Short mmCIF file of C-alpha atoms and ligand atoms in Angstrom, two decimals:
data_model
loop_
_atom_site.label_atom_id
_atom_site.label_comp_id
_atom_site.label_asym_id
_atom_site.label_seq_id
_atom_site.Cartn_x
_atom_site.Cartn_y
_atom_site.Cartn_z
CA UNK A 8 0.00 0.00 0.00
CA UNK A 9 1.29 3.45 -0.87
CA UNK A 10 2.43 5.47 2.12
CA UNK A 11 1.64 9.15 2.58
CA UNK A 12 4.39 11.74 2.21
CA UNK A 13 4.37 12.51 5.93
CA UNK A 14 4.50 8.83 6.86
CA UNK A 15 7.39 8.34 4.41
CA UNK A 16 9.34 11.29 5.87
CA UNK A 17 8.59 10.03 9.38
CA UNK A 18 9.97 6.61 8.48
CA UNK A 19 13.20 8.16 7.12
CA UNK A 20 13.51 10.23 10.31
CA UNK A 21 12.89 7.19 12.48
CA UNK A 22 15.61 5.21 10.69
CA UNK A 23 17.98 8.16 10.99
CA UNK A 24 17.44 8.23 14.79
CA UNK A 25 18.68 4.64 15.15
CA UNK A 26 21.96 4.53 17.12
CA UNK A 27 24.09 3.27 14.23
CA UNK A 28 22.30 5.22 11.51
CA UNK A 29 25.48 6.89 10.28
CA UNK A 30 27.66 3.79 10.46
CA UNK A 31 28.95 2.51 7.15
CA UNK A 32 31.61 0.00 8.14
CA UNK A 33 29.19 -2.59 9.53
CA UNK A 34 27.25 -2.49 6.25
CA UNK A 35 30.45 -3.17 4.32
CA UNK A 36 30.74 -6.51 6.07
CA UNK A 37 28.21 -7.69 3.50
CA UNK A 38 30.33 -8.73 0.51
CA UNK A 39 27.39 -8.34 -1.87
CA UNK A 40 26.68 -4.75 -0.84
CA UNK A 41 29.05 -3.09 -3.30
CA UNK A 42 27.36 -4.83 -6.23
CA UNK A 43 23.89 -4.12 -4.89
CA UNK A 44 24.60 -0.44 -4.44
CA UNK A 45 26.51 0.03 -7.70
CA UNK A 46 24.50 1.25 -10.66
CA UNK A 47 25.12 1.99 -14.30
CA UNK A 48 23.55 4.67 -16.42
CA UNK A 49 24.88 4.95 -19.93
CA UNK A 50 28.67 4.73 -19.62
CA UNK A 51 28.70 5.92 -16.01
CA UNK A 52 29.16 3.54 -13.13
CA UNK A 53 28.18 4.88 -9.72
CA UNK A 54 29.16 3.09 -6.52
CA UNK A 55 26.83 4.34 -3.81
CA UNK A 56 27.80 1.63 -1.34
CA UNK A 57 30.12 3.75 0.82
CA UNK A 58 27.20 5.44 2.56
CA UNK A 59 25.06 4.42 5.52
CA UNK A 60 22.05 3.85 3.26
CA UNK A 61 21.13 0.29 4.19
CA UNK A 62 18.63 -1.84 2.29
CA UNK A 63 15.98 -0.79 4.79
CA UNK A 64 16.86 2.87 4.44
CA UNK A 65 16.82 2.57 0.68
CA UNK A 66 13.34 1.06 0.77
CA UNK A 67 12.17 3.92 2.97
CA UNK A 68 13.72 6.45 0.60
CA UNK A 69 12.10 4.78 -2.41
CA UNK A 70 8.78 4.90 -0.57
CA UNK A 71 9.37 8.61 -0.09
CA UNK A 72 10.03 9.00 -3.80
CA UNK A 73 6.78 7.18 -4.59
CA UNK A 74 4.86 9.22 -2.03
CA UNK A 75 6.24 12.44 -3.50
CA UNK A 76 5.44 11.23 -7.02
CA UNK A 77 8.92 12.01 -8.31
CA UNK A 78 8.62 9.96 -11.48
CA UNK A 79 5.19 11.43 -12.22
CA UNK A 80 6.72 14.89 -11.78
CA UNK A 81 9.48 13.85 -14.18
CA UNK A 82 6.85 12.86 -16.72
CA UNK A 83 5.11 16.22 -16.26
CA UNK A 84 8.41 17.96 -16.99
CA UNK A 85 8.94 15.84 -20.11
CA UNK A 86 5.36 16.55 -21.20
CA UNK A 87 6.13 20.26 -21.27
CA UNK A 88 3.86 21.22 -18.37
CA UNK A 89 4.58 24.57 -16.75
CA UNK A 90 6.29 23.02 -13.73
CA UNK A 91 8.28 26.20 -13.07
CA UNK A 92 5.17 27.60 -11.43
CA UNK A 93 6.55 30.89 -10.13
CA UNK A 94 7.63 31.88 -13.63
CA UNK A 95 4.78 30.09 -15.40
CA UNK A 96 7.15 28.16 -17.64
CA UNK A 97 7.84 24.67 -18.82
CA UNK A 98 11.27 23.16 -18.11
CA UNK A 99 12.49 21.60 -21.30
CA UNK A 100 16.27 21.52 -21.42
CA UNK A 101 15.86 17.88 -22.45
CA UNK A 102 14.34 19.14 -25.71
CA UNK A 103 17.65 20.84 -26.52
CA UNK A 104 19.28 17.46 -26.92
CA UNK A 105 16.28 15.39 -27.91
CA UNK A 106 15.35 14.12 -31.35
CA UNK A 107 13.02 16.08 -33.60
CA UNK A 108 9.42 15.84 -32.51
CA UNK A 109 10.21 14.48 -29.06
CA UNK A 110 9.08 17.34 -26.83
CA UNK A 111 6.01 19.54 -26.98
CA UNK A 112 4.76 22.39 -24.87
CA UNK A 113 1.65 24.55 -25.11
CA UNK A 114 0.60 22.59 -28.18
CA UNK A 115 3.76 23.31 -30.15
CA UNK A 116 6.67 21.11 -31.13
CA UNK A 117 9.44 22.43 -28.88
CA UNK A 118 12.00 20.35 -30.71
CA UNK A 119 11.35 21.96 -34.09
CA UNK A 120 12.76 25.36 -33.12
CA UNK A 121 15.64 23.64 -31.33
CA UNK A 122 16.68 21.79 -34.46
CA UNK A 123 16.30 24.89 -36.64
CA UNK A 124 18.70 26.70 -34.30
CA UNK A 125 21.09 23.76 -34.21
CA UNK A 126 21.14 23.73 -38.02
CA UNK A 127 21.90 27.47 -38.08
CA UNK A 128 24.63 27.08 -35.43
CA UNK A 129 26.21 24.23 -37.36
CA UNK A 130 26.20 26.22 -40.61
CA UNK A 131 27.67 29.23 -38.80
CA UNK A 132 30.46 27.12 -37.29
CA UNK A 133 31.21 25.59 -40.67
CA UNK A 134 31.47 29.05 -42.25
CA UNK A 135 33.68 30.48 -39.49
CA UNK A 136 35.97 27.47 -39.54
CA UNK A 137 36.17 27.43 -43.33
CA UNK A 138 36.97 31.14 -43.52
CA UNK A 139 39.75 30.71 -40.99
CA UNK A 140 39.85 34.41 -40.17
CA UNK A 141 39.09 33.98 -36.49
CA UNK A 142 41.52 32.13 -34.28
CA UNK A 143 39.83 33.00 -31.00
CA UNK A 144 36.29 33.11 -29.68
CA UNK A 145 35.51 35.33 -26.69
CA UNK A 146 32.27 34.49 -24.89
CA UNK A 147 30.91 37.29 -22.69
CA UNK A 148 28.36 36.00 -20.19
CA UNK A 149 27.89 35.11 -16.55
CA UNK A 150 26.28 32.40 -14.40
CA UNK A 151 24.56 29.82 -16.56
CA UNK A 152 25.59 31.72 -19.66
CA UNK A 153 29.22 31.15 -18.75
CA UNK A 154 29.82 28.29 -16.33
CA UNK A 155 28.52 25.44 -18.49
CA UNK A 156 30.34 26.35 -21.71
CA UNK A 157 33.49 27.28 -19.80
CA UNK A 158 33.42 23.96 -17.95
CA UNK A 159 32.84 22.03 -21.20
CA UNK A 160 35.61 23.78 -23.12
CA UNK A 161 37.99 23.21 -20.20
CA UNK A 162 37.09 19.52 -20.29
CA UNK A 163 37.03 18.91 -24.03
CA UNK A 164 39.38 21.31 -25.81
CA UNK A 165 42.48 19.63 -27.20
CA UNK A 166 45.37 21.05 -29.20
CA UNK A 167 44.54 21.14 -32.87
CA UNK A 168 40.88 22.00 -32.34
CA UNK A 169 39.51 24.83 -34.51
CA UNK A 170 39.67 27.87 -32.20
CA UNK A 171 40.82 28.99 -28.77
CA UNK A 172 38.02 29.99 -26.39
CA UNK A 173 38.08 32.69 -23.71
CA UNK A 174 35.40 33.59 -21.21
CA UNK A 175 34.70 37.00 -19.74
CA UNK A 176 32.22 36.93 -16.90
CA UNK A 177 33.19 39.11 -13.96
CA UNK A 178 32.33 42.80 -14.16
CA UNK A 179 35.67 43.34 -12.45
CA UNK A 180 37.71 45.20 -15.07
CA UNK A 181 40.75 43.16 -14.08
CA UNK A 182 39.16 40.19 -15.84
CA UNK A 183 39.01 42.06 -19.14
CA UNK A 184 42.38 43.67 -18.52
CA UNK A 185 43.94 40.22 -18.15
CA UNK A 186 42.25 38.88 -21.28
CA UNK A 187 42.51 41.69 -23.79
CA UNK A 188 46.29 41.77 -24.09
CA UNK A 189 46.32 38.22 -25.39
CA UNK A 190 43.67 38.85 -28.05
CA UNK A 191 43.94 40.26 -31.57
CA UNK A 192 40.71 42.17 -32.31
CA UNK A 193 40.89 41.30 -36.00
CA UNK A 194 40.99 37.58 -35.20
CA UNK A 195 38.55 37.43 -32.28
CA UNK A 196 34.91 36.51 -32.72
CA UNK A 197 32.83 37.85 -29.82
CA UNK A 198 29.75 36.08 -28.47
CA UNK A 199 27.48 37.91 -26.05
CA UNK A 200 25.79 35.08 -24.18
CA UNK A 201 22.84 36.20 -22.09
CA UNK A 202 19.41 34.65 -21.83
CA UNK A 203 17.84 37.99 -20.87
CA UNK A 204 20.36 40.29 -22.56
CA UNK A 205 19.85 42.63 -19.60
CA UNK A 206 22.31 41.20 -17.03
CA UNK A 207 24.29 44.20 -15.83
CA UNK A 208 27.72 42.55 -15.72
CA UNK A 209 27.37 41.00 -19.16
CA UNK A 210 26.10 44.17 -20.78
CA UNK A 211 28.89 46.24 -19.17
CA UNK A 212 31.48 43.78 -20.46
CA UNK A 213 29.82 43.55 -23.89
CA UNK A 214 30.18 47.33 -24.23
CA UNK A 215 33.82 47.20 -23.15
CA UNK A 216 34.60 44.51 -25.68
CA UNK A 217 32.69 46.22 -28.47
CA UNK A 218 34.53 49.49 -27.76
CA UNK A 219 37.80 47.57 -27.99
CA UNK A 220 36.80 46.03 -31.32
CA UNK A 221 35.58 49.36 -32.68
CA UNK A 222 38.74 51.10 -31.49
CA UNK A 223 40.79 48.70 -33.58
CA UNK A 224 38.52 48.04 -36.54
CA UNK A 225 35.97 50.86 -36.68
CA UNK A 226 32.25 50.25 -37.23
CA UNK A 227 33.06 47.08 -39.19
CA UNK A 228 33.74 45.52 -35.83
CA UNK A 229 30.02 45.04 -35.21
CA UNK A 230 29.99 42.36 -37.88
CA UNK A 231 32.01 40.10 -35.61
CA UNK A 232 29.63 40.33 -32.67
CA UNK A 233 27.28 37.39 -32.15
CA UNK A 234 24.39 37.24 -29.68
CA UNK A 235 23.01 34.16 -27.89
CA UNK A 236 19.76 35.09 -26.22
CA UNK A 237 16.01 34.75 -25.83
CA UNK A 238 15.60 38.54 -26.00
CA UNK A 239 15.70 39.28 -29.70
CA UNK A 240 14.54 42.89 -29.27
CA UNK A 241 17.50 43.60 -27.02
CA UNK A 242 20.02 41.93 -29.33
CA UNK A 243 18.64 44.05 -32.18
CA UNK A 244 18.87 47.19 -30.07
CA UNK A 245 22.48 46.30 -29.28
CA UNK A 246 23.12 46.20 -33.00
CA UNK A 247 23.90 42.54 -33.60
CA UNK A 248 23.07 41.56 -37.19
CA UNK A 249 20.03 39.24 -37.23
CA UNK A 250 21.98 36.53 -39.03
CA UNK A 251 24.32 36.42 -36.04
CA UNK A 252 21.69 36.03 -33.37
CA UNK A 253 21.03 32.50 -32.12
CA UNK A 254 17.96 32.24 -29.96
CA UNK A 255 16.42 29.89 -27.48
CA UNK A 256 13.22 29.83 -25.49
CA UNK A 257 12.39 30.85 -21.96
CA UNK A 258 11.72 27.22 -21.04
CA UNK A 259 15.51 26.82 -20.93
CA UNK A 260 16.75 27.78 -17.47
CA UNK A 261 20.03 29.70 -17.42
CA UNK A 262 21.89 26.98 -15.50
CA UNK A 263 20.57 24.34 -17.92
CA UNK A 264 21.41 26.31 -21.07
CA UNK A 265 24.76 24.77 -22.02
CA UNK A 266 22.89 22.66 -24.57
CA UNK A 267 21.26 25.66 -26.26
CA UNK A 268 22.74 28.44 -28.38
CA UNK A 269 24.68 29.34 -25.22
CA UNK A 270 26.92 26.37 -26.09
CA UNK A 271 28.06 27.97 -29.36
CA UNK A 272 31.48 28.74 -27.85
CA UNK A 273 31.98 25.00 -27.31
CA UNK A 274 31.09 24.24 -30.92
CA UNK A 275 33.31 27.01 -32.29
CA UNK A 276 36.31 26.15 -30.13
CA UNK A 277 36.12 22.36 -30.16
CA UNK A 278 34.29 21.68 -33.40
CA UNK A 279 30.70 20.83 -34.18
CA UNK A 280 31.20 17.10 -33.65
CA UNK A 281 32.24 17.75 -30.07
CA UNK A 282 29.17 19.85 -29.33
CA UNK A 283 26.97 17.24 -31.03
CA UNK A 284 28.66 14.57 -28.89
CA UNK A 285 27.87 16.54 -25.75
CA UNK A 286 24.21 16.69 -26.73
CA UNK A 287 24.16 13.00 -27.61
CA UNK A 288 25.67 12.10 -24.23
CA UNK A 289 23.11 14.18 -22.37
CA UNK A 290 20.36 12.59 -24.41
CA UNK A 291 21.65 9.17 -23.40
CA UNK A 292 21.29 10.14 -19.74
CA UNK A 293 17.83 11.60 -20.46
CA UNK A 294 16.80 8.25 -21.91
CA UNK A 295 18.00 6.51 -18.77
CA UNK A 296 16.24 9.02 -16.50
CA UNK A 297 13.01 8.79 -18.49
CA UNK A 298 12.89 5.01 -18.66
CA UNK A 299 14.68 3.46 -15.67
CA UNK A 300 12.62 2.12 -12.80
CA UNK A 301 12.88 3.85 -9.44
CA UNK A 302 15.20 1.21 -8.05
CA UNK A 303 17.59 1.57 -11.00
CA UNK A 304 17.23 5.25 -11.75
CA UNK A 305 20.64 6.71 -11.02
CA UNK A 306 19.71 10.41 -10.79
CA UNK A 307 16.90 9.46 -8.39
CA UNK A 308 19.12 7.15 -6.32
CA UNK A 309 21.74 9.89 -6.00
CA UNK A 310 19.02 12.34 -4.97
CA UNK A 311 17.68 9.92 -2.36
CA UNK A 312 21.18 9.41 -0.99
CA UNK A 313 21.42 13.18 -0.63
CA UNK A 314 18.08 13.26 1.19
CA UNK A 315 19.46 10.71 3.63
CA UNK A 316 22.57 12.80 4.22
CA UNK A 317 20.82 16.18 4.44
CA UNK A 318 17.54 15.31 6.15
CA UNK A 319 18.34 12.03 7.85
CA UNK A 320 21.84 12.72 9.14
CA UNK A 321 21.73 16.53 9.10
CA UNK A 322 24.81 16.99 6.91
CA UNK A 323 24.70 20.48 5.39
CA UNK A 324 27.31 20.27 2.64
CA UNK A 325 28.75 18.04 -0.07
CA UNK A 326 32.11 18.03 -1.82
CA UNK A 327 32.60 17.31 -5.52
CA UNK A 328 36.03 15.90 -6.29
CA UNK A 329 36.72 15.15 -9.94
CA UNK A 330 39.98 13.25 -10.22
CA UNK A 331 40.62 14.79 -13.61
CA UNK A 332 42.20 18.16 -14.20
CA UNK A 333 40.03 18.64 -17.29
CA UNK A 334 37.01 18.72 -14.98
CA UNK A 335 38.49 21.64 -13.02
CA UNK A 336 35.41 23.79 -13.63
CA UNK A 337 32.89 21.00 -13.07
CA UNK A 338 32.45 21.80 -9.35
CA UNK A 339 31.87 25.47 -10.21
CA UNK A 340 29.21 24.49 -12.75
CA UNK A 341 27.53 22.18 -10.24
CA UNK A 342 27.61 24.90 -7.59
CA UNK A 343 25.25 26.93 -9.74
CA UNK A 344 23.16 24.01 -10.99
CA UNK A 345 22.61 22.71 -7.48
CA UNK A 346 22.63 25.75 -5.22
CA UNK A 347 20.69 28.12 -7.47
CA UNK A 348 18.14 25.34 -7.96
CA UNK A 349 17.83 23.99 -4.44
CA UNK A 350 18.70 26.93 -2.22
CA UNK A 351 15.01 27.43 -1.44
CA UNK A 352 13.11 27.93 1.80
CA UNK A 353 9.48 27.75 0.74
CA UNK A 354 7.50 24.98 -0.90
CA UNK A 355 5.89 25.23 -4.33
CA UNK A 356 2.77 26.43 -2.54
CA UNK A 357 4.74 29.18 -0.79
CA UNK A 358 4.70 27.67 2.71
CA UNK A 359 7.93 27.51 4.73
CA UNK A 360 9.68 24.19 4.17
CA UNK A 361 9.64 21.94 7.20
CA UNK A 362 13.04 20.38 6.58
CA UNK A 363 16.44 21.33 5.19
CA UNK A 364 16.85 21.71 1.43
CA UNK A 365 19.91 22.16 -0.78
CA UNK A 366 23.30 21.61 0.84
CA UNK A 367 26.36 23.76 0.22
CA UNK A 368 28.23 22.25 -2.73
CA UNK A 369 31.92 22.91 -3.24
CA UNK A 370 34.85 21.18 -4.80
CA UNK A 371 38.18 21.07 -6.52
CA UNK A 372 39.90 18.50 -8.65
CA UNK A 373 41.84 15.77 -6.90
CA UNK A 374 44.60 15.43 -5.99
CA UNK A 375 44.79 19.20 -5.37
CA UNK A 376 41.81 19.05 -3.02
CA UNK A 377 43.72 16.64 -0.79
CA UNK A 378 46.27 19.35 -0.09
CA UNK A 379 43.60 21.94 0.50
CA UNK A 380 40.37 21.09 2.32
CA UNK A 381 40.35 17.30 2.66
CA UNK A 382 41.75 17.59 6.21
CA UNK A 383 38.31 18.81 7.28
CA UNK A 384 36.55 15.96 5.52
CA UNK A 385 38.71 13.42 7.35
CA UNK A 386 38.89 14.94 10.82
CA UNK A 387 36.47 17.88 10.98
CA UNK A 388 33.51 17.77 13.33
CA UNK A 389 30.78 17.38 10.68
CA UNK A 390 31.04 14.75 7.94
CA UNK A 391 30.93 16.08 4.38
CA UNK A 392 29.72 13.50 1.84
CA UNK A 393 31.98 13.49 -1.20
CA UNK A 394 31.33 12.70 -4.85
CA UNK A 395 34.55 11.29 -6.28
CA UNK A 396 34.70 11.20 -10.07
CA UNK A 397 37.29 8.89 -11.65
CA UNK A 398 38.12 8.56 -15.33
CA UNK A 399 39.51 5.11 -16.09
CA UNK A 400 41.54 5.93 -19.19
CA UNK A 401 43.35 9.20 -19.79
CA UNK A 402 44.06 10.85 -23.13
CA UNK A 403 47.76 11.20 -22.39
CA UNK A 404 50.51 8.62 -22.31
CA UNK A 405 51.74 9.27 -18.75
CA UNK A 406 50.24 6.14 -17.32
CA UNK A 407 52.20 6.19 -14.06
CA UNK A 408 50.73 9.63 -13.30
CA UNK A 409 47.28 8.35 -14.07
CA UNK A 410 47.68 5.35 -11.80
CA UNK A 411 48.76 7.73 -9.03
CA UNK A 412 45.69 9.86 -9.68
CA UNK A 413 43.33 6.89 -9.53
CA UNK A 414 45.07 5.47 -6.46
CA UNK A 415 44.56 8.77 -4.68
CA UNK A 416 40.89 8.99 -5.59
CA UNK A 417 40.25 5.45 -4.38
CA UNK A 418 42.35 6.06 -1.28
CA UNK A 419 40.37 9.13 -0.25
CA UNK A 420 37.10 7.21 -0.40
CA UNK A 421 38.66 4.31 1.47
CA UNK A 422 40.17 6.54 4.14
CA UNK A 423 36.88 8.38 4.66
CA UNK A 424 35.15 5.05 5.13
CA UNK A 425 37.72 3.13 7.16
CA UNK A 426 39.15 5.81 9.36
CA UNK A 427 41.99 4.85 11.64
CA UNK A 428 41.56 3.57 15.18
CA UNK A 429 43.83 3.88 18.24
CA UNK A 430 45.37 0.42 17.96
CA UNK A 431 46.55 0.93 14.42
CA UNK A 432 47.91 4.42 15.07
CA UNK A 433 49.64 3.32 18.27
CA UNK A 434 51.24 0.32 16.54
CA UNK A 435 52.55 2.54 13.76
CA UNK A 436 54.15 4.95 16.20
CA UNK A 437 55.61 2.12 18.26
CA UNK A 438 57.13 0.62 15.13
CA UNK A 439 58.87 3.95 14.59
CA UNK A 440 60.35 3.65 18.09
CA UNK A 441 58.50 6.60 19.59
CA UNK A 442 58.41 7.02 23.36
CA UNK A 443 55.21 5.96 25.14
CA UNK A 444 54.50 9.50 26.39
CA UNK A 445 54.84 11.00 22.93
CA UNK A 446 52.61 8.30 21.48
CA UNK A 447 49.80 9.00 23.95
CA UNK A 448 50.10 12.77 23.43
CA UNK A 449 49.88 12.46 19.64
CA UNK A 450 47.31 9.68 19.53
CA UNK A 451 44.08 11.77 19.54
CA UNK A 452 45.41 14.01 16.80
CA UNK A 453 46.16 11.08 14.54
CA UNK A 454 42.84 9.26 14.84
CA UNK A 455 40.40 9.24 11.93
CA UNK A 456 36.78 8.61 12.88
CA UNK A 457 35.87 6.93 9.54
CA UNK A 458 32.29 6.13 8.55
CA UNK A 459 32.35 9.21 6.33
CA UNK A 460 30.27 8.81 3.18
CA UNK A 461 31.28 9.09 -0.43
CA UNK A 462 29.95 8.12 -3.85
CA UNK A 463 32.40 7.10 -6.55
CA UNK A 464 31.50 7.70 -10.19
CA UNK A 465 33.61 6.05 -12.87
CA UNK A 466 33.70 7.23 -16.48
CA UNK A 467 35.50 4.99 -18.97
CA UNK A 468 37.10 8.09 -20.55
CA UNK A 469 36.36 11.77 -20.67
CA UNK A 470 34.96 12.81 -24.02
CA UNK A 471 32.04 14.88 -25.22
CA UNK A 472 29.60 12.02 -24.88
CA UNK A 473 30.56 10.97 -21.35
CA UNK A 474 30.74 14.61 -20.20
CA UNK A 475 27.22 15.15 -21.55
CA UNK A 476 26.06 12.11 -19.58
CA UNK A 477 27.74 13.32 -16.41
CA UNK A 478 26.31 16.83 -16.52
CA UNK A 479 22.81 15.58 -17.36
CA UNK A 480 23.04 13.06 -14.51
CA UNK A 481 23.44 15.90 -12.01
CA UNK A 482 20.75 18.01 -13.71
CA UNK A 483 18.28 15.18 -13.23
CA UNK A 484 19.44 14.59 -9.68
CA UNK A 485 18.61 18.24 -8.98
CA UNK A 486 15.19 17.77 -10.54
CA UNK A 487 14.50 14.79 -8.26
CA UNK A 488 15.57 16.73 -5.18
CA UNK A 489 13.27 19.59 -6.11
CA UNK A 490 10.40 17.12 -6.34
CA UNK A 491 11.35 15.38 -3.08
CA UNK A 492 11.67 18.65 -1.17
CA UNK A 493 8.62 20.20 -2.86
CA UNK A 494 10.55 23.29 -3.94
CA UNK A 495 10.76 24.99 -7.32
CA UNK A 496 14.21 24.03 -8.59
CA UNK A 497 13.81 26.24 -11.63
CA UNK A 498 13.46 29.79 -10.35
CA UNK A 499 16.11 31.96 -8.67
CA UNK A 500 14.38 34.87 -6.97
CA UNK A 501 17.15 34.87 -4.40
CA UNK A 502 19.52 36.62 -6.78
CA UNK A 503 17.19 39.61 -7.28
CA UNK A 504 17.64 41.63 -4.11
CA UNK A 505 21.41 41.94 -4.42
CA UNK A 506 21.05 43.01 -8.06
CA UNK A 507 18.53 45.71 -7.12
CA UNK A 508 20.59 47.01 -4.22
CA UNK A 509 23.73 47.11 -6.39
CA UNK A 510 21.79 49.18 -8.91
CA UNK A 511 20.74 51.59 -6.15
CA UNK A 512 24.26 51.78 -4.68
CA UNK A 513 26.03 52.39 -7.98
CA UNK A 514 25.32 56.14 -8.24
CA UNK A 515 26.26 56.59 -4.59
CA UNK A 516 29.82 55.51 -5.39
CA UNK A 517 30.31 58.34 -7.92
CA UNK A 518 32.71 61.06 -6.74
CA UNK A 519 30.94 63.49 -4.42
CA UNK A 520 27.62 61.61 -4.54
CA UNK A 521 25.40 61.78 -1.48
CA UNK A 522 24.83 58.54 0.39
CA UNK A 523 21.33 57.07 0.51
CA UNK A 524 19.63 55.41 3.44
CA UNK A 525 21.62 52.43 4.67
CA UNK A 526 22.29 50.46 7.78
CA UNK A 527 25.19 51.90 9.81
CA UNK A 528 27.64 49.25 8.62
CA UNK A 529 26.98 49.84 4.90
CA UNK A 530 26.94 53.62 5.39
CA UNK A 531 30.36 53.51 7.09
CA UNK A 532 31.80 51.30 4.35
CA UNK A 533 30.55 53.67 1.62
CA UNK A 534 32.17 56.59 3.46
CA UNK A 535 35.42 54.63 3.83
CA UNK A 536 35.50 53.75 0.13
CA UNK A 537 34.93 57.40 -0.78
CA UNK A 538 37.78 58.34 1.56
CA UNK A 539 40.16 55.72 0.13
CA UNK A 540 39.20 56.50 -3.46
CA UNK A 541 39.69 60.21 -2.88
CA UNK A 542 36.15 61.29 -3.51
O1 F6P B 3 21.89 34.69 -19.12
P1 F6P B 3 21.58 35.88 -18.32
O2 F6P B 3 20.18 36.37 -18.51
O3 F6P B 3 22.58 36.98 -18.59
O4 F6P B 3 21.68 35.49 -16.80
C1 F6P B 3 22.87 35.03 -16.25
C2 F6P B 3 22.65 34.37 -14.93
O5 F6P B 3 22.01 35.24 -14.02
C3 F6P B 3 21.06 34.54 -13.24
O6 F6P B 3 19.80 34.88 -13.68
C4 F6P B 3 21.14 34.89 -11.79
O7 F6P B 3 22.43 34.92 -11.32
C5 F6P B 3 21.36 33.08 -13.54
O8 F6P B 3 20.29 32.25 -13.30
C6 F6P B 3 21.74 33.16 -14.97
O9 F6P B 3 22.37 32.00 -15.39
#
């Protein structure tokens, strides 16, 4: 019999109150556990066994998923329903990588426009590559109009690919200052990537870059500006020739827009086949997400594991550790995808949530992370679940390095799980001939509690297809968490207030400007900045 949502949450809470709820090591005594908690989706293998999710807990979590109707919500998303209720929009990033005719919304074929745009993007790339005039592409954008493409180019660009890509996001002039000296205006194609084409930072930087082009090339410079946006009026007003505007629809959320025209920088820099491979990989994960049963649905199982960590065990953060330098920007991309989606405090109906929602997500590539923040994961007071991403086969020939990399990734997960008890630490120090007093003094500092959770994802190799699968896997995980927590994962009202206040503060920072009404702290800081800036 189906359980109610409240009964399902109560069952999860009850299991989490059990004395050994957070213990993982006893579960690992079961030799079949690793296989039972390891899942495949497309080319990705995910070992979720190094967590305290027992079979009983998993059943309770699956009951919760059924009670919350997660798979029905998934189907509503795929059917083009306006599930982004606060913005009255469908959520159809899957249509960006789906086959023609696959997705509809409001009675229209959403895929038709997608494929028209893809055709235009492909033809544009072919022309730019054939002409050979441009060696560099500069993409000006921020947030979802920057992080996804930047992450993908970092992961997929190889020497010999058609163009070099650069990304300008921060309104901090130092970012442009650092970039512009390395660019030849005559050989740089500029993309202004902005869903709304109103984002202050992007528009400020777009003007800087256009001034730079015009300074070098005169009015002809405008011909090498390209716009990627839903706001065609604004791109026209900015003066971008219509043939160089690539659009998308408002049912593409900014943080899910890598697959849209926003991904043009990937296609230009890496080649069309790479961009097409990215889309194909994401589609492969979509097919898994849309067809797998609850018990085999990897995005859902990862979401349920997160529910256990956040709501069951009260763990407020998660680390993302790709053991691949090419995935250096993957944690940054996920930070936006996850935290902008799930950093919510009211339900879809507008009531305060009754339990914690999105955790803090942070990360760095391994092994660098080990020499940075992993100390806290091993010995800090609050466990931080870690996602460890391994790539079995590298693209380079330095196999010894790669073995070291993999050994370190595996070792971190093992160390988090196993910990290190007093007997082992004492024996090690005794073997080194240390005095008994010194051993006892050092002992507490050298203990590792263990039982710290991690998930290990293994990709056979990192290419466009597997990267597409990986990114889509996390997108769908976020969707499931939104459905489980009953929050809208597709709006981002929380970014508005800061934008508005920055707009109000801007004139107050002009020389001699009068200060507006502020709290005493902000007022004093404005006065101090005026003093230090000499005005
Ligand atoms: O693409 P746009 O409209 O310039 O927006 C950039 C980013 O700003 C946000 O709206 C808020 O930071 C993100 O959701 C979005 O990805």
